[in-house]
PDB file of C-alpha atoms in Angstrom:
ATOM      1  CA  CYS G   1      -0.001  -0.002   0.000  1.00 57.00           C
ATOM      2  CA  LYS G   2       2.900   2.326   0.766  1.00 52.00           C
ATOM      3  CA  SER G   3       4.438   1.741  -2.663  1.00 59.00           C
ATOM      4  CA  ILE G   4       1.094   2.477  -4.340  1.00 57.00           C
ATOM      5  CA  VAL G   5       0.805   5.773  -2.477  1.00 59.00           C
ATOM      6  CA  GLU G   6       4.389   6.644  -3.385  1.00 62.00           C
ATOM      7  CA  ASN G   7       3.788   5.808  -7.050  1.00 73.00           C
ATOM      8  CA  SER G   8       0.580   7.843  -7.057  1.00 76.00           C
ATOM      9  CA  ALA G   9       2.317  10.864  -5.552  1.00 79.00           C
ATOM     10  CA  LEU G  10       5.309  10.580  -7.881  1.00 82.00           C
ATOM     11  CA  PHE G  11       3.301  10.211 -11.080  1.00 82.00           C
ATOM     12  CA  THR G  12       0.837  12.892  -9.993  1.00 83.00           C
ATOM     13  CA  VAL G  13       3.739  15.338  -9.839  1.00 86.00           C
ATOM     14  CA  LEU G  14       5.021  14.066 -13.195  1.00 88.00           C
ATOM     15  CA  VAL G  15       1.607  14.426 -14.860  1.00 87.00           C
ATOM     16  CA  LEU G  16       1.130  17.917 -13.461  1.00 88.00           C
ATOM     17  CA  SER G  17       4.606  18.877 -14.631  1.00 89.00           C
ATOM     18  CA  LEU G  18       3.834  17.459 -18.073  1.00 87.00           C
ATOM     19  CA  ILE G  19       0.596  19.442 -18.329  1.00 86.00           C
ATOM     20  CA  LEU G  20       2.326  22.662 -17.291  1.00 87.00           C
ATOM     21  CA  PHE G  21       5.172  22.019 -19.712  1.00 87.00           C
ATOM     22  CA  ILE G  22       2.780  21.399 -22.625  1.00 82.00           C
ATOM     23  CA  HIS G  23       0.858  24.601 -21.949  1.00 80.00           C
ATOM     24  CA  GLN G  24       4.007  26.593 -21.344  1.00 80.00           C
ATOM     25  CA  SER G  25       5.855  25.419 -24.449  1.00 75.00           C
ATOM     26  CA  SER G  26       2.924  25.353 -26.868  1.00 69.00           C
ATOM     27  CA  GLY G  27       2.975  29.114 -27.366  1.00 60.00           C
ATOM     28  CA  LYS G  28       6.733  29.640 -27.376  1.00 56.00           C
ATOM     29  CA  ASP G  29       8.628  30.733 -30.455  1.00 53.00           C
ATOM     30  CA  LYS G  30      10.929  27.755 -31.036  1.00 49.00           C
ATOM     31  CA  THR G  31      12.713  29.520 -33.878  1.00 48.00           C
ATOM     32  CA  ASN G  32      14.107  32.123 -31.512  1.00 48.00           C
ATOM     33  CA  LEU G  33      17.607  31.182 -30.380  1.00 42.00           C
ATOM     34  CA  ASN G  34      17.707  33.613 -27.488  1.00 47.00           C
ATOM     35  CA  PHE G  35      17.009  32.542 -23.940  1.00 43.00           C
ATOM     36  CA  ASN G  36      14.221  35.105 -23.701  1.00 49.00           C
ATOM     37  CA  THR G  37      11.687  33.177 -25.764  1.00 48.00           C
ATOM     38  CA  LYS G  38       8.665  35.056 -27.010  1.00 50.00           C
ATOM     39  CA  MET G  39       5.114  34.052 -27.808  1.00 52.00           C
ATOM     40  CA  LYS G  40       4.345  33.180 -31.415  1.00 55.00           C
ATOM     41  CA  LEU G  41       1.804  35.228 -33.298  1.00 58.00           C
ATOM     42  CA  ILE G  42       1.019  32.264 -35.570  1.00 63.00           C
ATOM     43  CA  PRO G  43      -0.041  29.256 -33.467  1.00 63.00           C
ATOM     44  CA  ASN G  44       1.825  26.002 -33.872  1.00 68.00           C
ATOM     45  CA  LYS G  45       0.354  22.487 -33.898  1.00 74.00           C
ATOM     46  CA  GLU G  46       0.453  22.189 -30.114  1.00 73.00           C
ATOM     47  CA  SER G  47      -1.413  25.471 -29.673  1.00 78.00           C
ATOM     48  CA  ILE G  48      -4.074  24.456 -32.198  1.00 78.00           C
ATOM     49  CA  LEU G  49      -4.534  21.122 -30.438  1.00 80.00           C
ATOM     50  CA  LEU G  50      -4.947  22.737 -27.012  1.00 82.00           C
ATOM     51  CA  GLU G  51      -7.274  25.413 -28.384  1.00 83.00           C
ATOM     52  CA  SER G  52      -9.441  22.762 -30.062  1.00 84.00           C
ATOM     53  CA  LEU G  53      -9.575  20.740 -26.840  1.00 84.00           C
ATOM     54  CA  PHE G  54     -10.439  23.826 -24.822  1.00 85.00           C
ATOM     55  CA  ALA G  55     -13.157  24.840 -27.293  1.00 86.00           C
ATOM     56  CA  SER G  56     -14.715  21.363 -27.170  1.00 86.00           C
ATOM     57  CA  ILE G  57     -14.846  21.342 -23.379  1.00 86.00           C
ATOM     58  CA  ASN G  58     -16.155  24.906 -23.402  1.00 86.00           C
ATOM     59  CA  THR G  59     -19.018  23.867 -25.665  1.00 86.00           C
ATOM     60  CA  ILE G  60     -19.906  20.917 -23.426  1.00 84.00           C
ATOM     61  CA  VAL G  61     -19.841  23.041 -20.268  1.00 83.00           C
ATOM     62  CA  ARG G  62     -21.919  25.789 -21.861  1.00 83.00           C
ATOM     63  CA  ASP G  63     -24.521  23.312 -23.156  1.00 83.00           C
ATOM     64  CA  GLN G  64     -24.774  21.267 -19.948  1.00 80.00           C
ATOM     65  CA  ILE G  65     -24.321  23.894 -17.215  1.00 77.00           C
ATOM     66  CA  GLY G  66     -25.060  27.134 -18.998  1.00 74.00           C
ATOM     67  CA  ARG G  67     -22.296  28.988 -17.148  1.00 71.00           C
ATOM     68  CA  GLU G  68     -18.609  29.120 -18.036  1.00 71.00           C
ATOM     69  CA  VAL G  69     -17.480  30.078 -14.549  1.00 75.00           C
ATOM     70  CA  TYR G  70     -16.660  26.420 -13.792  1.00 80.00           C
ATOM     71  CA  LEU G  71     -14.774  25.901 -17.062  1.00 84.00           C
ATOM     72  CA  PRO G  72     -11.195  26.244 -15.680  1.00 85.00           C
ATOM     73  CA  PHE G  73     -11.792  23.561 -13.062  1.00 86.00           C
ATOM     74  CA  ILE G  74     -13.527  21.153 -15.471  1.00 87.00           C
ATOM     75  CA  TYR G  75     -10.843  21.695 -18.118  1.00 88.00           C
ATOM     76  CA  SER G  76      -8.050  21.083 -15.588  1.00 88.00           C
ATOM     77  CA  LEU G  77      -9.731  17.945 -14.234  1.00 88.00           C
ATOM     78  CA  PHE G  78     -10.376  16.556 -17.720  1.00 88.00           C
ATOM     79  CA  LEU G  79      -6.802  17.193 -18.850  1.00 88.00           C
ATOM     80  CA  PHE G  80      -5.388  15.674 -15.652  1.00 89.00           C
ATOM     81  CA  ILE G  81      -7.349  12.426 -16.080  1.00 87.00           C
ATOM     82  CA  LEU G  82      -6.594  12.305 -19.808  1.00 86.00           C
ATOM     83  CA  CYS G  83      -2.848  12.760 -19.363  1.00 86.00           C
ATOM     84  CA  SER G  84      -2.788  10.317 -16.443  1.00 85.00           C
ATOM     85  CA  ASN G  85      -4.408   7.599 -18.554  1.00 81.00           C
ATOM     86  CA  LEU G  86      -2.154   8.281 -21.543  1.00 82.00           C
ATOM     87  CA  VAL G  87       1.004   8.229 -19.428  1.00 82.00           C
ATOM     88  CA  GLY G  88      -0.106   4.839 -18.113  1.00 76.00           C
ATOM     89  CA  ASN G  89       0.231   3.403 -21.636  1.00 71.00           C
ATOM     90  CA  ILE G  90       3.997   3.894 -21.509  1.00 76.00           C
ATOM     91  CA  PRO G  91       5.781   0.689 -20.400  1.00 68.00           C
ATOM     92  CA  TYR G  92       7.050   0.583 -16.810  1.00 73.00           C
ATOM     93  CA  THR G  93       4.935   3.557 -15.768  1.00 78.00           C
ATOM     94  CA  PHE G  94       2.054   3.822 -13.322  1.00 78.00           C
ATOM     95  CA  THR G  95      -1.500   4.898 -14.117  1.00 79.00           C
ATOM     96  CA  ILE G  96      -2.730   7.184 -11.356  1.00 83.00           C
ATOM     97  CA  THR G  97      -6.407   6.375 -11.902  1.00 81.00           C
ATOM     98  CA  THR G  98      -5.798   2.657 -11.216  1.00 79.00           C
ATOM     99  CA  SER G  99      -5.372   3.663  -7.575  1.00 80.00           C
ATOM    100  CA  ILE G 100      -8.744   3.655  -5.850  1.00 81.00           C
ATOM    101  CA  ILE G 101      -7.382   6.191  -3.359  1.00 82.00           C
ATOM    102  CA  VAL G 102      -6.929   8.727  -6.154  1.00 83.00           C
ATOM    103  CA  SER G 103     -10.240   7.923  -7.890  1.00 85.00           C
ATOM    104  CA  ILE G 104     -12.335   8.013  -4.719  1.00 85.00           C
ATOM    105  CA  GLY G 105     -10.422  11.074  -3.527  1.00 85.00           C
ATOM    106  CA  LEU G 106     -11.247  12.967  -6.713  1.00 86.00           C
ATOM    107  CA  SER G 107     -14.931  12.020  -6.605  1.00 87.00           C
ATOM    108  CA  PHE G 108     -15.308  12.871  -2.889  1.00 87.00           C
ATOM    109  CA  THR G 109     -13.515  16.184  -3.337  1.00 88.00           C
ATOM    110  CA  ILE G 110     -15.780  17.132  -6.233  1.00 87.00           C
ATOM    111  CA  LEU G 111     -18.912  16.089  -4.314  1.00 87.00           C
ATOM    112  CA  ILE G 112     -17.919  18.164  -1.283  1.00 88.00           C
ATOM    113  CA  GLY G 113     -17.093  21.123  -3.504  1.00 87.00           C
ATOM    114  CA  VAL G 114     -20.401  20.896  -5.375  1.00 85.00           C
ATOM    115  CA  THR G 115     -22.313  20.652  -2.079  1.00 87.00           C
ATOM    116  CA  ILE G 116     -20.562  23.688  -0.599  1.00 88.00           C
ATOM    117  CA  LEU G 117     -21.101  25.621  -3.824  1.00 85.00           C
ATOM    118  CA  GLY G 118     -24.788  24.669  -3.926  1.00 83.00           C
ATOM    119  CA  LEU G 119     -25.325  25.710  -0.318  1.00 86.00           C
ATOM    120  CA  SER G 120     -23.542  29.023  -0.861  1.00 87.00           C
ATOM    121  CA  ILE G 121     -25.595  29.855  -3.956  1.00 83.00           C
ATOM    122  CA  HIS G 122     -29.037  28.436  -3.134  1.00 81.00           C
ATOM    123  CA  LYS G 123     -28.895  28.533   0.699  1.00 83.00           C
ATOM    124  CA  ILE G 124     -31.725  26.501   2.263  1.00 81.00           C
ATOM    125  CA  HIS G 125     -33.388  26.110  -1.130  1.00 82.00           C
ATOM    126  CA  PHE G 126     -30.602  23.653  -2.006  1.00 81.00           C
ATOM    127  CA  PHE G 127     -32.417  20.901  -0.080  1.00 79.00           C
ATOM    128  CA  SER G 128     -35.485  21.302  -2.289  1.00 78.00           C
ATOM    129  CA  PHE G 129     -33.566  19.479  -5.030  1.00 78.00           C
ATOM    130  CA  PHE G 130     -34.029  16.300  -3.014  1.00 79.00           C
ATOM    131  CA  ILE G 131     -37.821  16.584  -3.288  1.00 79.00           C
ATOM    132  CA  PRO G 132     -39.247  15.897  -6.761  1.00 72.00           C
ATOM    133  CA  SER G 133     -41.988  18.268  -7.859  1.00 73.00           C
ATOM    134  CA  GLY G 134     -45.522  17.091  -7.187  1.00 75.00           C
ATOM    135  CA  THR G 135     -44.521  14.721  -4.392  1.00 73.00           C
ATOM    136  CA  PRO G 136     -47.287  14.013  -1.828  1.00 78.00           C
ATOM    137  CA  LEU G 137     -46.463  15.282   1.638  1.00 77.00           C
ATOM    138  CA  ALA G 138     -46.651  11.788   3.132  1.00 79.00           C
ATOM    139  CA  LEU G 139     -43.901  10.541   0.805  1.00 77.00           C
ATOM    140  CA  VAL G 140     -41.542  13.484   1.346  1.00 77.00           C
ATOM    141  CA  PRO G 141     -39.467  11.895   4.193  1.00 81.00           C
ATOM    142  CA  LEU G 142     -38.982   8.658   2.255  1.00 83.00           C
ATOM    143  CA  LEU G 143     -38.105  10.363  -1.026  1.00 81.00           C
ATOM    144  CA  VAL G 144     -35.715  12.791   0.686  1.00 81.00           C
ATOM    145  CA  LEU G 145     -33.904   9.830   2.240  1.00 85.00           C
ATOM    146  CA  ILE G 146     -33.709   8.009  -1.114  1.00 85.00           C
ATOM    147  CA  GLU G 147     -32.524  11.099  -2.969  1.00 82.00           C
ATOM    148  CA  LEU G 148     -29.952  11.868  -0.270  1.00 84.00           C
ATOM    149  CA  ILE G 149     -28.539   8.331  -0.443  1.00 86.00           C
ATOM    150  CA  SER G 150     -28.465   8.548  -4.239  1.00 83.00           C
ATOM    151  CA  TYR G 151     -26.673  11.901  -4.066  1.00 84.00           C
ATOM    152  CA  LEU G 152     -24.022  10.657  -1.630  1.00 84.00           C
ATOM    153  CA  ALA G 153     -23.567   7.389  -3.556  1.00 85.00           C
ATOM    154  CA  ARG G 154     -22.265   9.324  -6.546  1.00 81.00           C
ATOM    155  CA  ALA G 155     -19.018   9.911  -4.675  1.00 80.00           C
ATOM    156  CA  PHE G 156     -18.452   6.153  -4.655  1.00 83.00           C
ATOM    157  CA  SER G 157     -19.968   5.278  -8.032  1.00 82.00           C
ATOM    158  CA  LEU G 158     -17.999   7.846 -10.060  1.00 81.00           C
ATOM    159  CA  GLY G 159     -14.692   7.003  -8.414  1.00 82.00           C
ATOM    160  CA  ILE G 160     -15.192   3.234  -8.588  1.00 83.00           C
ATOM    161  CA  ARG G 161     -16.325   3.483 -12.229  1.00 82.00           C
ATOM    162  CA  LEU G 162     -13.087   5.233 -13.234  1.00 80.00           C
ATOM    163  CA  PHE G 163     -11.000   2.840 -11.137  1.00 80.00           C
ATOM    164  CA  ALA G 164     -12.766  -0.276 -12.491  1.00 80.00           C
ATOM    165  CA  ASN G 165     -12.500   0.797 -16.134  1.00 78.00           C
ATOM    166  CA  MET G 166      -8.767   1.404 -15.877  1.00 76.00           C
ATOM    167  CA  VAL G 167      -8.012  -1.753 -13.891  1.00 77.00           C
ATOM    168  CA  ALA G 168     -10.146  -3.912 -16.210  1.00 76.00           C
ATOM    169  CA  GLY G 169      -8.349  -2.595 -19.291  1.00 71.00           C
ATOM    170  CA  HIS G 170      -4.890  -3.107 -17.801  1.00 70.00           C
ATOM    171  CA  THR G 171      -5.796  -6.583 -16.517  1.00 75.00           C
ATOM    172  CA  LEU G 172      -7.106  -7.617 -19.938  1.00 73.00           C
ATOM    173  CA  LEU G 173      -3.929  -6.448 -21.667  1.00 73.00           C
ATOM    174  CA  LYS G 174      -1.747  -8.222 -19.115  1.00 73.00           C
ATOM    175  CA  ILE G 175      -3.602 -11.526 -19.495  1.00 77.00           C
ATOM    176  CA  LEU G 176      -3.531 -11.361 -23.300  1.00 75.00           C
ATOM    177  CA  SER G 177       0.142 -10.377 -23.458  1.00 74.00           C
ATOM    178  CA  THR G 178       1.123 -13.232 -21.125  1.00 78.00           C
ATOM    179  CA  PHE G 179      -0.886 -15.705 -23.194  1.00 76.00           C
ATOM    180  CA  LEU G 180       0.704 -14.486 -26.441  1.00 76.00           C
ATOM    181  CA  PHE G 181       4.186 -14.702 -24.948  1.00 75.00           C
ATOM    182  CA  LYS G 182       3.581 -18.363 -24.070  1.00 76.00           C
ATOM    183  CA  MET G 183       2.324 -19.043 -27.593  1.00 75.00           C
ATOM    184  CA  PHE G 184       5.312 -17.322 -29.219  1.00 74.00           C
ATOM    185  CA  SER G 185       7.593 -19.586 -27.161  1.00 76.00           C
ATOM    186  CA  GLY G 186       5.860 -22.785 -28.305  1.00 72.00           C
ATOM    187  CA  GLY G 187       7.730 -23.461 -31.540  1.00 71.00           C
ATOM    188  CA  LEU G 188       7.980 -22.225 -35.108  1.00 74.00           C
ATOM    189  CA  ILE G 189       4.543 -23.394 -36.293  1.00 74.00           C
ATOM    190  CA  ILE G 190       2.771 -21.996 -33.247  1.00 75.00           C
ATOM    191  CA  PHE G 191       4.814 -18.798 -33.624  1.00 74.00           C
ATOM    192  CA  VAL G 192       3.468 -18.298 -37.153  1.00 74.00           C
ATOM    193  CA  LEU G 193      -0.088 -19.120 -36.102  1.00 74.00           C
ATOM    194  CA  THR G 194       0.175 -16.633 -33.234  1.00 74.00           C
ATOM    195  CA  LEU G 195       0.759 -13.701 -35.592  1.00 76.00           C
ATOM    196  CA  LEU G 196      -2.985 -13.350 -36.233  1.00 75.00           C
ATOM    197  CA  PRO G 197      -3.943 -13.200 -32.514  1.00 73.00           C
ATOM    198  CA  PHE G 198      -1.033 -10.833 -32.012  1.00 74.00           C
ATOM    199  CA  ALA G 199      -2.463  -8.504 -34.690  1.00 76.00           C
ATOM    200  CA  LEU G 200      -5.846  -8.623 -32.921  1.00 73.00           C
ATOM    201  CA  PHE G 201      -4.072  -7.822 -29.640  1.00 69.00           C
ATOM    202  CA  LEU G 202      -2.482  -4.740 -31.223  1.00 68.00           C
ATOM    203  CA  ALA G 203      -5.917  -3.680 -32.504  1.00 66.00           C
ATOM    204  CA  ILE G 204      -7.384  -4.038 -29.000  1.00 63.00           C
ATOM    205  CA  THR G 205      -4.486  -2.031 -27.566  1.00 61.00           C
ATOM    206  CA  ASP G 206      -5.022   0.771 -30.085  1.00 50.00           C
ATOM    207  CA  ASP G 207      -8.766   0.766 -29.365  1.00 46.00           C
ATOM    208  CA  LEU G 208      -8.221   0.984 -25.598  1.00 48.00           C
ATOM    209  CA  THR G 209      -5.661   3.754 -26.102  1.00 46.00           C
ATOM    210  CA  TYR G 210      -8.136   5.687 -28.257  1.00 41.00           C
ATOM    211  CA  LYS G 211     -10.887   5.337 -25.644  1.00 44.00           C
ATOM    212  CA  LEU G 212      -8.573   6.538 -22.872  1.00 44.00           C
TER     213      LEU G 212
END
C-alpha cells in the first residue's frame, strides 16, 4: 500500500509537470535562439490542439451547465485524467487512476465542492432538489432519504467506475500479453499461427488507447 501511495504521488507530480510544460511550451517561439523566448503570433500544432480541446470542453460546459465560470476547473480535471491515462500506456509507468485512493479522492472532493457551492448559492433552497416536484407530503421523508442516499452514492460510483474501467483494461492487456508470450515460445509453427492473434491484440491495444 505504501508503494502504491508513493507511485501515485510521484506520477501525480510528473503528470502535473507534463501538463504545465505542454501549456508553457505550446505558445513559445521555437525559432528564436535567445534565452528570452517570445510568444508566437502564428499558433503552432500544439497550440491548435490545445485550443481545439479547450473549445470542445467549453461547448460541453456551456450546453450542460449554462455557465462558463466552472470551465477552468472542469478543463483542468479533464486534462489531468486524460494525461494520467495516456502516461499509463507507456511501459514501466504507473497509471494514477488505477489507484482507488486517487479515484475516490477525486470524486469525494468534487462532491464536497459541489455541495458547498450549492449551499452558498441556493442557501436553504438547495435541499429542495431532493424533493421531486408534485410529491405528496406523506412521501416526502422517504423520497428525501432516497434522494440523499443517491446523491451521496455518486461519490463512490464515479470514483469506482473510473477505477474499475482502468483496472479492467490493464488486466485484460496483461492476461492477453502473457498468453501471447507463451504461444510465441511454443515453436515455429505456433509462432506463425500466433501472428494473427497478435495482430488482434495490437488492434485491442489501439482501441483501448483511443478510448482513454
